[in-house]
């Protein structure tokens, strides 16, 4: 019996590109002997699983993606899409290693109970649950990871330009990442509306995540003059200012240019 609840199931082409390219950098994917990745709760269309496989195949050509949905009708739709892919009637590779199954937080996988995932991506799923349910869902999904594997759980807006996520491993959450489309960005705190469920209700004065977003806005404004040279330069300076003010930034220079900012989980964890 799948564990979880049927949620709205909204999805969209190219919506998860930001988190996908971040997953492609993970040692959990690059170094594993079994590059099995799960797209958990992919929604009404299987397109995000096909996109995930195509993006990750650039760094792990042998990656296999399993899409899991709790609603059987959505699995039937995705399997019909897979048949179109196999027939060569789409832009996706007919040989792509992708399959679909009914499942929830228990993460059933091809190969049976003994197999584990290198990465589980659960996006725009837990935001529709109560915060009290998050820890148990994390624990159940993490129990289905390989040693060193990563659960990537988060939220993005409808077109994928504003996103944030938590990386969770066997010892618990390890990092928090913000990823923003910089062109036209007014305030980085726009991500407040798309925080993971574990954080979204804690964006109030006195909480670390509130201070994090306030500092991000403050340094973005302080570096407004650099907008003359483009939003990327402004963002890079903003992240550097965050680091200089004491935030333990974990984002490499080349990824800062993509609108990313990662800090350890303990820096923003609810009090």
Tab-separated table of N, CA and C in Angstrom, residues 35-156:
chain	number	residue	atom	x	y	z
A	35	UNK	N	23.688	4.050	-10.322
A	35	UNK	CA	23.111	5.392	-10.422
A	35	UNK	C	21.597	5.372	-10.650
A	36	UNK	N	20.881	4.928	-9.630
A	36	UNK	CA	19.426	4.892	-9.667
A	36	UNK	C	18.886	6.144	-8.977
A	37	UNK	N	18.071	6.907	-9.685
A	37	UNK	CA	17.519	8.157	-9.172
A	37	UNK	C	15.999	8.067	-9.220
A	38	UNK	N	15.342	8.552	-8.185
A	38	UNK	CA	13.879	8.505	-8.092
A	38	UNK	C	13.296	9.901	-8.216
A	39	UNK	N	12.305	10.027	-9.083
A	39	UNK	CA	11.495	11.243	-9.188
A	39	UNK	C	10.189	10.941	-8.464
A	40	UNK	N	10.125	11.326	-7.192
A	40	UNK	CA	8.991	10.953	-6.350
A	40	UNK	C	7.920	12.040	-6.390
A	41	UNK	N	6.705	11.641	-6.751
A	41	UNK	CA	5.603	12.584	-6.828
A	41	UNK	C	5.714	13.494	-8.034
A	42	UNK	N	5.939	12.897	-9.215
A	42	UNK	CA	6.191	13.695	-10.421
A	42	UNK	C	4.958	14.413	-10.935
A	43	UNK	N	3.767	14.008	-10.496
A	43	UNK	CA	2.567	14.754	-10.859
A	43	UNK	C	1.791	14.161	-12.016
A	44	UNK	N	1.035	15.018	-12.690
A	44	UNK	CA	0.094	14.564	-13.711
A	44	UNK	C	0.763	14.104	-14.995
A	45	UNK	N	2.036	14.468	-15.189
A	45	UNK	CA	2.776	14.099	-16.390
A	45	UNK	C	4.141	13.563	-15.993
A	46	UNK	N	4.628	12.596	-16.776
A	46	UNK	CA	5.942	12.025	-16.490
A	46	UNK	C	7.092	12.821	-17.067
A	47	UNK	N	6.825	14.012	-17.586
A	47	UNK	CA	7.860	14.763	-18.298
A	47	UNK	C	9.064	15.093	-17.416
A	48	UNK	N	8.834	15.349	-16.127
A	48	UNK	CA	9.970	15.715	-15.269
A	48	UNK	C	10.935	14.552	-15.085
A	49	UNK	N	10.439	13.318	-15.140
A	49	UNK	CA	11.326	12.156	-15.044
A	49	UNK	C	12.187	12.029	-16.294
A	50	UNK	N	11.588	12.251	-17.467
A	50	UNK	CA	12.366	12.204	-18.711
A	50	UNK	C	13.424	13.310	-18.735
A	51	UNK	N	13.032	14.493	-18.298
A	51	UNK	CA	13.985	15.605	-18.257
A	51	UNK	C	15.121	15.319	-17.277
A	52	UNK	N	14.781	14.765	-16.121
A	52	UNK	CA	15.794	14.442	-15.112
A	52	UNK	C	16.807	13.449	-15.679
A	53	UNK	N	16.319	12.408	-16.345
A	53	UNK	CA	17.219	11.415	-16.917
A	53	UNK	C	18.127	12.042	-17.979
A	54	UNK	N	17.555	12.885	-18.828
A	54	UNK	CA	18.338	13.508	-19.900
A	54	UNK	C	19.425	14.412	-19.336
A	55	UNK	N	19.108	15.163	-18.298
A	55	UNK	CA	20.100	16.076	-17.707
A	55	UNK	C	21.196	15.316	-16.982
A	56	UNK	N	20.814	14.302	-16.214
A	56	UNK	CA	21.817	13.564	-15.447
A	56	UNK	C	22.671	12.668	-16.336
A	57	UNK	N	22.139	12.274	-17.474
A	57	UNK	CA	22.899	11.423	-18.387
A	57	UNK	C	24.125	12.132	-18.943
A	58	UNK	N	24.154	13.440	-18.862
A	58	UNK	CA	25.331	14.169	-19.341
A	58	UNK	C	26.534	13.951	-18.433
A	59	UNK	N	26.286	13.569	-17.163
A	59	UNK	CA	27.391	13.284	-16.240
A	59	UNK	C	27.457	11.804	-15.858
A	60	UNK	N	26.323	11.100	-15.963
A	60	UNK	CA	26.271	9.653	-15.735
A	60	UNK	C	25.422	9.027	-16.839
A	61	UNK	N	26.042	8.671	-17.962
A	61	UNK	CA	25.274	8.119	-19.087
A	61	UNK	C	24.448	6.888	-18.723
A	62	UNK	N	24.832	6.176	-17.663
A	62	UNK	CA	24.122	4.967	-17.264
A	62	UNK	C	23.049	5.223	-16.210
A	63	UNK	N	22.704	6.481	-15.961
A	63	UNK	CA	21.699	6.785	-14.941
A	63	UNK	C	20.351	6.189	-15.313
A	64	UNK	N	19.660	5.694	-14.308
A	64	UNK	CA	18.303	5.159	-14.474
A	64	UNK	C	17.376	5.965	-13.570
A	65	UNK	N	16.268	6.440	-14.104
A	65	UNK	CA	15.301	7.219	-13.329
A	65	UNK	C	13.996	6.444	-13.215
A	66	UNK	N	13.523	6.293	-11.994
A	66	UNK	CA	12.212	5.705	-11.726
A	66	UNK	C	11.277	6.797	-11.223
A	67	UNK	N	10.177	6.997	-11.930
A	67	UNK	CA	9.165	7.946	-11.490
A	67	UNK	C	8.121	7.249	-10.649
A	68	UNK	N	7.847	7.786	-9.471
A	68	UNK	CA	6.857	7.195	-8.565
A	68	UNK	C	5.717	8.171	-8.322
A	69	UNK	N	4.511	7.667	-8.419
A	69	UNK	CA	3.311	8.442	-8.107
A	69	UNK	C	2.345	7.577	-7.326
A	70	UNK	N	1.654	8.202	-6.389
A	70	UNK	CA	0.728	7.462	-5.546
A	70	UNK	C	-0.603	7.203	-6.237
A	71	UNK	N	-0.886	7.978	-7.282
A	71	UNK	CA	-2.175	7.878	-7.989
A	71	UNK	C	-1.997	7.030	-9.246
A	72	UNK	N	-2.644	5.868	-9.348
A	72	UNK	CA	-2.416	4.954	-10.480
A	72	UNK	C	-2.711	5.574	-11.841
A	73	UNK	N	-3.688	6.463	-11.926
A	73	UNK	CA	-4.002	7.087	-13.205
A	73	UNK	C	-2.833	7.892	-13.748
A	74	UNK	N	-2.089	8.524	-12.866
A	74	UNK	CA	-0.919	9.298	-13.291
A	74	UNK	C	0.196	8.377	-13.785
A	75	UNK	N	0.315	7.214	-13.174
A	75	UNK	CA	1.305	6.242	-13.629
A	75	UNK	C	0.933	5.733	-15.012
A	76	UNK	N	-0.364	5.485	-15.252
A	76	UNK	CA	-0.813	5.042	-16.575
A	76	UNK	C	-0.509	6.100	-17.633
A	77	UNK	N	-0.714	7.372	-17.284
A	77	UNK	CA	-0.411	8.456	-18.220
A	77	UNK	C	1.076	8.498	-18.538
A	78	UNK	N	1.911	8.382	-17.515
A	78	UNK	CA	3.357	8.428	-17.719
A	78	UNK	C	3.841	7.238	-18.542
A	79	UNK	N	3.251	6.077	-18.335
A	79	UNK	CA	3.651	4.907	-19.116
A	79	UNK	C	3.246	5.058	-20.579
A	80	UNK	N	2.123	5.721	-20.817
A	80	UNK	CA	1.735	6.007	-22.197
A	80	UNK	C	2.730	6.975	-22.837
A	81	UNK	N	3.193	7.945	-22.064
A	81	UNK	CA	4.222	8.860	-22.562
A	81	UNK	C	5.518	8.104	-22.846
A	82	UNK	N	5.848	7.144	-21.984
A	82	UNK	CA	7.049	6.337	-22.192
A	82	UNK	C	6.959	5.554	-23.499
A	83	UNK	N	5.774	5.049	-23.813
A	83	UNK	CA	5.585	4.333	-25.078
A	83	UNK	C	5.835	5.259	-26.267
A	84	UNK	N	5.434	6.528	-26.141
A	84	UNK	CA	5.699	7.510	-27.191
A	84	UNK	C	7.200	7.756	-27.340
A	85	UNK	N	7.885	7.832	-26.209
A	85	UNK	CA	9.333	8.021	-26.240
A	85	UNK	C	10.007	6.831	-26.911
A	86	UNK	N	9.613	5.620	-26.521
A	86	UNK	CA	10.215	4.412	-27.081
A	86	UNK	C	9.975	4.322	-28.595
A	87	UNK	N	8.860	4.858	-29.037
A	87	UNK	CA	8.532	4.830	-30.468
A	87	UNK	C	9.242	5.933	-31.244
A	88	UNK	N	10.001	6.774	-30.526
A	88	UNK	CA	10.739	7.830	-31.196
A	88	UNK	C	9.889	9.001	-31.639
A	89	UNK	N	8.750	9.174	-31.000
A	89	UNK	CA	7.842	10.247	-31.402
A	89	UNK	C	7.963	11.492	-30.528
A	90	UNK	N	9.030	11.571	-29.734
A	90	UNK	CA	9.275	12.737	-28.895
A	90	UNK	C	10.732	13.161	-29.035
A	91	UNK	N	11.081	14.239	-28.361
A	91	UNK	CA	12.464	14.712	-28.412
A	91	UNK	C	13.375	13.963	-27.439
A	92	UNK	N	12.812	13.107	-26.580
A	92	UNK	CA	13.620	12.363	-25.624
A	92	UNK	C	14.235	11.131	-26.284
A	93	UNK	N	15.346	10.692	-25.732
A	93	UNK	CA	16.082	9.542	-26.260
A	93	UNK	C	15.258	8.263	-26.090
A	94	UNK	N	14.940	7.554	-27.186
A	94	UNK	CA	14.159	6.310	-27.059
A	94	UNK	C	14.849	5.253	-26.188
A	95	UNK	N	16.180	5.379	-26.031
A	95	UNK	CA	16.912	4.406	-25.222
A	95	UNK	C	17.074	4.853	-23.770
A	96	UNK	N	16.469	5.972	-23.407
A	96	UNK	CA	16.613	6.499	-22.051
A	96	UNK	C	16.147	5.483	-21.016
A	97	UNK	N	16.917	5.359	-19.959
A	97	UNK	CA	16.576	4.423	-18.879
A	97	UNK	C	15.591	5.095	-17.932
A	98	UNK	N	14.303	4.914	-18.191
A	98	UNK	CA	13.239	5.511	-17.383
A	98	UNK	C	12.133	4.489	-17.216
A	99	UNK	N	11.558	4.415	-16.032
A	99	UNK	CA	10.341	3.628	-15.844
A	99	UNK	C	9.463	4.310	-14.816
A	100	UNK	N	8.237	3.811	-14.671
A	100	UNK	CA	7.260	4.419	-13.773
A	100	UNK	C	6.546	3.337	-12.976
A	101	UNK	N	6.198	3.675	-11.729
A	101	UNK	CA	5.513	2.730	-10.861
A	101	UNK	C	4.654	3.474	-9.853
A	102	UNK	N	3.700	2.767	-9.287
A	102	UNK	CA	2.895	3.310	-8.198
A	102	UNK	C	3.710	3.224	-6.910
A	103	UNK	N	3.780	4.322	-6.178
A	103	UNK	CA	4.523	4.303	-4.924
A	103	UNK	C	4.491	5.641	-4.236
A	104	UNK	N	4.814	5.617	-2.959
A	104	UNK	CA	4.848	6.835	-2.155
A	104	UNK	C	6.157	6.924	-1.404
A	105	UNK	N	6.081	7.389	-0.167
A	105	UNK	CA	7.291	7.621	0.616
A	105	UNK	C	8.054	6.341	0.956
A	106	UNK	N	7.422	5.195	0.764
A	106	UNK	CA	8.126	3.930	1.004
A	106	UNK	C	9.101	3.609	-0.134
A	107	UNK	N	8.982	4.285	-1.270
A	107	UNK	CA	9.913	4.213	-2.410
A	107	UNK	C	10.165	2.781	-2.885
A	108	UNK	N	9.149	2.139	-3.464
A	108	UNK	CA	9.387	0.826	-4.073
A	108	UNK	C	10.238	0.988	-5.328
A	109	UNK	N	11.200	0.079	-5.534
A	109	UNK	CA	12.144	0.244	-6.631
A	109	UNK	C	12.240	-1.014	-7.487
A	110	UNK	N	12.592	-0.836	-8.779
A	110	UNK	CA	12.843	-2.014	-9.613
A	110	UNK	C	14.002	-2.807	-9.033
A	111	UNK	N	13.815	-4.110	-8.906
A	111	UNK	CA	14.865	-4.931	-8.303
A	111	UNK	C	14.538	-5.368	-6.899
A	112	UNK	N	13.447	-4.819	-6.337
A	112	UNK	CA	13.006	-5.288	-5.033
A	112	UNK	C	13.519	-4.486	-3.865
A	113	UNK	N	13.203	-4.971	-2.670
A	113	UNK	CA	13.468	-4.235	-1.437
A	113	UNK	C	14.961	-4.044	-1.172
A	114	UNK	N	15.801	-4.903	-1.735
A	114	UNK	CA	17.231	-4.815	-1.447
A	114	UNK	C	17.893	-3.647	-2.183
A	115	UNK	N	17.259	-3.144	-3.229
A	115	UNK	CA	17.889	-2.075	-4.010
A	115	UNK	C	17.619	-0.722	-3.356
A	116	UNK	N	18.572	0.184	-3.484
A	116	UNK	CA	18.465	1.512	-2.896
A	116	UNK	C	18.754	2.564	-3.964
A	117	UNK	N	18.217	3.756	-3.753
A	117	UNK	CA	18.431	4.859	-4.687
A	117	UNK	C	19.666	5.660	-4.302
A	118	UNK	N	20.376	6.168	-5.309
A	118	UNK	CA	21.480	7.084	-5.046
A	118	UNK	C	20.942	8.461	-4.675
A	119	UNK	N	19.871	8.877	-5.365
A	119	UNK	CA	19.242	10.174	-5.122
A	119	UNK	C	17.741	10.011	-5.235
A	120	UNK	N	17.018	10.651	-4.334
A	120	UNK	CA	15.566	10.773	-4.434
A	120	UNK	C	15.247	12.254	-4.537
A	121	UNK	N	14.567	12.638	-5.600
A	121	UNK	CA	14.108	14.020	-5.735
A	121	UNK	C	12.611	14.045	-5.457
A	122	UNK	N	12.209	14.772	-4.411
A	122	UNK	CA	10.792	14.908	-4.047
A	122	UNK	C	10.467	16.393	-4.050
A	123	UNK	N	9.954	16.875	-5.173
A	123	UNK	CA	9.749	18.310	-5.333
A	123	UNK	C	8.267	18.650	-5.404
A	124	UNK	N	7.890	19.713	-4.689
A	124	UNK	CA	6.508	20.199	-4.672
A	124	UNK	C	5.540	19.121	-4.175
A	125	UNK	N	6.031	18.306	-3.257
A	125	UNK	CA	5.214	17.232	-2.680
A	125	UNK	C	4.856	17.564	-1.234
A	126	UNK	N	5.875	17.673	-0.372
A	126	UNK	CA	5.617	17.886	1.046
A	126	UNK	C	5.030	19.257	1.346
A	127	UNK	N	5.145	20.201	0.442
A	127	UNK	CA	4.551	21.520	0.687
A	127	UNK	C	3.040	21.424	0.844
A	128	UNK	N	2.454	20.329	0.387
A	128	UNK	CA	1.016	20.134	0.495
A	128	UNK	C	0.634	19.300	1.720
A	129	UNK	N	1.621	19.004	2.552
A	129	UNK	CA	1.391	18.267	3.793
A	129	UNK	C	1.502	19.217	4.983
A	130	UNK	N	1.165	18.708	6.158
A	130	UNK	CA	1.368	19.469	7.383
A	130	UNK	C	2.827	19.360	7.804
A	131	UNK	N	3.355	20.415	8.415
A	131	UNK	CA	4.754	20.397	8.838
A	131	UNK	C	5.053	19.227	9.779
A	132	UNK	N	4.076	18.832	10.580
A	132	UNK	CA	4.294	17.741	11.528
A	132	UNK	C	4.573	16.409	10.838
A	133	UNK	N	4.271	16.312	9.544
A	133	UNK	CA	4.467	15.071	8.801
A	133	UNK	C	5.817	15.004	8.092
A	134	UNK	N	6.555	16.093	8.106
A	134	UNK	CA	7.781	16.166	7.315
A	134	UNK	C	8.848	15.205	7.828
A	135	UNK	N	9.125	15.213	9.115
A	135	UNK	CA	10.221	14.401	9.661
A	135	UNK	C	10.024	12.921	9.356
A	136	UNK	N	8.802	12.420	9.520
A	136	UNK	CA	8.545	11.001	9.255
A	136	UNK	C	8.710	10.688	7.768
A	137	UNK	N	8.263	11.602	6.904
A	137	UNK	CA	8.413	11.386	5.463
A	137	UNK	C	9.886	11.379	5.072
A	138	UNK	N	10.645	12.331	5.619
A	138	UNK	CA	12.091	12.348	5.363
A	138	UNK	C	12.718	11.023	5.782
A	139	UNK	N	12.415	10.583	6.989
A	139	UNK	CA	13.036	9.371	7.532
A	139	UNK	C	12.716	8.151	6.671
A	140	UNK	N	11.482	8.064	6.211
A	140	UNK	CA	11.090	6.912	5.401
A	140	UNK	C	11.801	6.930	4.051
A	141	UNK	N	11.851	8.093	3.411
A	141	UNK	CA	12.542	8.181	2.124
A	141	UNK	C	14.033	7.928	2.281
A	142	UNK	N	14.646	8.492	3.296
A	142	UNK	CA	16.082	8.314	3.517
A	142	UNK	C	16.420	6.845	3.769
A	143	UNK	N	15.505	6.120	4.369
A	143	UNK	CA	15.750	4.698	4.619
A	143	UNK	C	15.876	3.899	3.329
A	144	UNK	N	15.475	4.495	2.207
A	144	UNK	CA	15.553	3.823	0.913
A	144	UNK	C	16.741	4.319	0.087
A	145	UNK	N	17.668	5.028	0.733
A	145	UNK	CA	18.859	5.523	0.048
A	145	UNK	C	20.043	4.588	0.238
A	146	UNK	N	20.924	4.587	-0.748
A	146	UNK	CA	22.210	3.928	-0.615
A	146	UNK	C	23.049	4.642	0.455
A	147	UNK	N	24.074	3.989	0.995
A	147	UNK	CA	25.018	4.719	1.855
A	147	UNK	C	25.592	5.907	1.078
A	148	UNK	N	25.528	7.085	1.682
A	148	UNK	CA	25.994	8.284	1.011
A	148	UNK	C	24.977	8.904	0.075
A	149	UNK	N	23.810	8.294	-0.044
A	149	UNK	CA	22.768	8.811	-0.921
A	149	UNK	C	22.150	10.090	-0.380
A	150	UNK	N	21.384	10.772	-1.234
A	150	UNK	CA	20.822	12.072	-0.877
A	150	UNK	C	19.350	12.153	-1.267
A	151	UNK	N	18.543	12.614	-0.337
A	151	UNK	CA	17.171	13.029	-0.615
A	151	UNK	C	17.190	14.534	-0.865
A	152	UNK	N	16.635	14.967	-1.985
A	152	UNK	CA	16.544	16.386	-2.311
A	152	UNK	C	15.072	16.760	-2.288
A	153	UNK	N	14.689	17.497	-1.244
A	153	UNK	CA	13.264	17.809	-1.033
A	153	UNK	C	13.070	19.313	-1.034
A	154	UNK	N	12.177	19.784	-1.892
A	154	UNK	CA	11.992	21.231	-1.958
A	154	UNK	C	10.800	21.654	-2.770
A	155	UNK	N	10.831	22.915	-3.166
A	155	UNK	CA	9.686	23.563	-3.796
A	155	UNK	C	10.180	24.566	-4.824
A	156	UNK	N	9.393	24.761	-5.875
A	156	UNK	CA	9.687	25.818	-6.835
A	156	UNK	C	8.387	26.446	-7.312
